[in-house]
C-alpha positions as protocol buffer text, in pm:
chain_id: "A"
residue {
  index: 1
  type: UNK
  ca { x: -485 y: -505 z: -1640 }
}
residue {
  index: 2
  type: UNK
  ca { x: -791 y: -461 z: -1542 }
}
residue {
  index: 3
  type: UNK
  ca { x: -933 y: -790 z: -1618 }
}
residue {
  index: 4
  type: UNK
  ca { x: -629 y: -975 z: -1462 }
}
residue {
  index: 5
  type: UNK
  ca { x: -710 y: -773 z: -1146 }
}
residue {
  index: 6
  type: UNK
  ca { x: -1105 y: -822 z: -1106 }
}
residue {
  index: 7
  type: UNK
  ca { x: -976 y: -1223 z: -1221 }
}
residue {
  index: 8
  type: UNK
  ca { x: -707 y: -1182 z: -872 }
}
residue {
  index: 9
  type: UNK
  ca { x: -997 y: -1019 z: -685 }
}
residue {
  index: 10
  type: UNK
  ca { x: -1303 y: -1300 z: -768 }
}
residue {
  index: 11
  type: UNK
  ca { x: -1046 y: -1598 z: -716 }
}
residue {
  index: 12
  type: UNK
  ca { x: -891 y: -1451 z: -366 }
}
residue {
  index: 13
  type: UNK
  ca { x: -1240 y: -1325 z: -265 }
}
residue {
  index: 14
  type: UNK
  ca { x: -1363 y: -1709 z: -280 }
}
residue {
  index: 15
  type: UNK
  ca { x: -1111 y: -1845 z: -123 }
}
residue {
  index: 16
  type: UNK
  ca { x: -1122 y: -1557 z: 150 }
}
residue {
  index: 17
  type: UNK
  ca { x: -1484 y: -1694 z: 219 }
}
residue {
  index: 18
  type: UNK
  ca { x: -1335 y: -2046 z: 238 }
}
residue {
  index: 19
  type: UNK
  ca { x: -1121 y: -1957 z: 442 }
}
residue {
  index: 20
  type: UNK
  ca { x: -1396 y: -1770 z: 736 }
}
residue {
  index: 21
  type: UNK
  ca { x: -1587 y: -2037 z: 739 }
}
residue {
  index: 22
  type: UNK
  ca { x: -1311 y: -2306 z: 852 }
}
residue {
  index: 23
  type: UNK
  ca { x: -1209 y: -1996 z: 1059 }
}
residue {
  index: 24
  type: UNK
  ca { x: -1615 y: -1967 z: 1219 }
}
residue {
  index: 25
  type: UNK
  ca { x: -1654 y: -2396 z: 1169 }
}
residue {
  index: 26
  type: UNK
  ca { x: -1369 y: -2480 z: 1376 }
}
residue {
  index: 27
  type: UNK
  ca { x: -1383 y: -2736 z: 1491 }
}
residue {
  index: 28
  type: UNK
  ca { x: -1055 y: -2700 z: 1690 }
}
residue {
  index: 29
  type: UNK
  ca { x: -851 y: -2435 z: 1741 }
}
residue {
  index: 30
  type: UNK
  ca { x: -578 y: -2527 z: 1569 }
}
residue {
  index: 31
  type: UNK
  ca { x: -825 y: -2535 z: 1225 }
}
residue {
  index: 32
  type: UNK
  ca { x: -874 y: -2187 z: 1324 }
}
residue {
  index: 33
  type: UNK
  ca { x: -534 y: -2071 z: 1332 }
}
residue {
  index: 34
  type: UNK
  ca { x: -418 y: -2257 z: 1004 }
}
residue {
  index: 35
  type: UNK
  ca { x: -720 y: -2032 z: 881 }
}
residue {
  index: 36
  type: UNK
  ca { x: -629 y: -1693 z: 1005 }
}
residue {
  index: 37
  type: UNK
  ca { x: -275 y: -1794 z: 850 }
}
residue {
  index: 38
  type: UNK
  ca { x: -385 y: -1876 z: 547 }
}
residue {
  index: 39
  type: UNK
  ca { x: -584 y: -1553 z: 565 }
}
residue {
  index: 40
  type: UNK
  ca { x: -339 y: -1311 z: 666 }
}
residue {
  index: 41
  type: UNK
  ca { x: -168 y: -1503 z: 330 }
}
residue {
  index: 42
  type: UNK
  ca { x: -405 y: -1423 z: 115 }
}
residue {
  index: 43
  type: UNK
  ca { x: -398 y: -1138 z: 225 }
}
residue {
  index: 44
  type: UNK
  ca { x: -48 y: -1057 z: 162 }
}
residue {
  index: 45
  type: UNK
  ca { x: -103 y: -1236 z: -186 }
}
residue {
  index: 46
  type: UNK
  ca { x: -316 y: -998 z: -251 }
}
residue {
  index: 47
  type: UNK
  ca { x: -178 y: -673 z: -144 }
}
residue {
  index: 48
  type: UNK
  ca { x: 158 y: -855 z: -315 }
}
residue {
  index: 49
  type: UNK
  ca { x: -71 y: -900 z: -702 }
}
residue {
  index: 50
  type: UNK
  ca { x: -169 y: -501 z: -630 }
}
residue {
  index: 51
  type: UNK
  ca { x: 160 y: -420 z: -620 }
}
residue {
  index: 52
  type: UNK
  ca { x: 308 y: -647 z: -895 }
}
residue {
  index: 53
  type: UNK
  ca { x: 49 y: -510 z: -1184 }
}
residue {
  index: 54
  type: UNK
  ca { x: 48 y: -103 z: -1086 }
}
residue {
  index: 55
  type: UNK
  ca { x: 436 y: -149 z: -1003 }
}
residue {
  index: 56
  type: UNK
  ca { x: 511 y: -2 z: -705 }
}
residue {
  index: 57
  type: UNK
  ca { x: 651 y: -61 z: -344 }
}
residue {
  index: 58
  type: UNK
  ca { x: 529 y: 150 z: -169 }
}
residue {
  index: 59
  type: UNK
  ca { x: 308 y: -135 z: 73 }
}
residue {
  index: 60
  type: UNK
  ca { x: 642 y: -336 z: 184 }
}
residue {
  index: 61
  type: UNK
  ca { x: 613 y: -207 z: 540 }
}
residue {
  index: 62
  type: UNK
  ca { x: 255 y: -328 z: 497 }
}
residue {
  index: 63
  type: UNK
  ca { x: 303 y: -725 z: 404 }
}
residue {
  index: 64
  type: UNK
  ca { x: 689 y: -692 z: 620 }
}
residue {
  index: 65
  type: UNK
  ca { x: 396 y: -593 z: 966 }
}
residue {
  index: 66
  type: UNK
  ca { x: 124 y: -895 z: 831 }
}
residue {
  index: 67
  type: UNK
  ca { x: 394 y: -1113 z: 801 }
}
residue {
  index: 68
  type: UNK
  ca { x: 528 y: -1060 z: 1160 }
}
residue {
  index: 69
  type: UNK
  ca { x: 101 y: -1062 z: 1257 }
}
residue {
  index: 70
  type: UNK
  ca { x: 112 y: -1397 z: 1132 }
}
residue {
  index: 71
  type: UNK
  ca { x: 429 y: -1515 z: 1302 }
}
residue {
  index: 72
  type: UNK
  ca { x: 398 y: -1456 z: 1622 }
}
residue {
  index: 73
  type: UNK
  ca { x: -9 y: -1538 z: 1616 }
}
residue {
  index: 74
  type: UNK
  ca { x: 129 y: -1912 z: 1461 }
}
residue {
  index: 75
  type: UNK
  ca { x: 411 y: -1915 z: 1740 }
}
residue {
  index: 76
  type: UNK
  ca { x: 101 y: -1775 z: 2038 }
}
residue {
  index: 77
  type: UNK
  ca { x: -171 y: -2086 z: 1979 }
}
residue {
  index: 78
  type: UNK
  ca { x: 149 y: -2291 z: 1892 }
}
residue {
  index: 79
  type: UNK
  ca { x: 213 y: -2215 z: 2299 }
}
residue {
  index: 80
  type: UNK
  ca { x: -59 y: -2213 z: 2376 }
}
residue {
  index: 81
  type: UNK
  ca { x: -228 y: -2568 z: 2308 }
}
residue {
  index: 82
  type: UNK
  ca { x: 176 y: -2733 z: 2406 }
}
residue {
  index: 83
  type: UNK
  ca { x: 107 y: -2566 z: 2736 }
}
residue {
  index: 84
  type: UNK
  ca { x: -284 y: -2670 z: 2774 }
}
residue {
  index: 85
  type: UNK
  ca { x: -183 y: -3006 z: 2610 }
}
residue {
  index: 86
  type: UNK
  ca { x: 55 y: -3062 z: 2946 }
}
residue {
  index: 87
  type: UNK
  ca { x: -191 y: -2961 z: 3157 }
}
residue {
  index: 88
  type: UNK
  ca { x: -470 y: -3218 z: 3035 }
}
residue {
  index: 89
  type: UNK
  ca { x: -231 y: -3579 z: 3044 }
}
């Protein structure tokens, strides 16, 4: 199991670094929003993998909160971009 956990950490670590690079470089706010959603999803996958490997369900409330933050954040960015597009047209 330790080898599996190390592989998960390495793979998701590389993915997280690439996602943070996309958040920093952009170029648009939608690229940054999608990258932040991907980063939240990666965090959820790591927590879920840790739960599966260690055989517990104590982290489910954390997963629910992370999912809610991701959904509400995406809605907020979509509304901001839609409102900004309407005022510039």
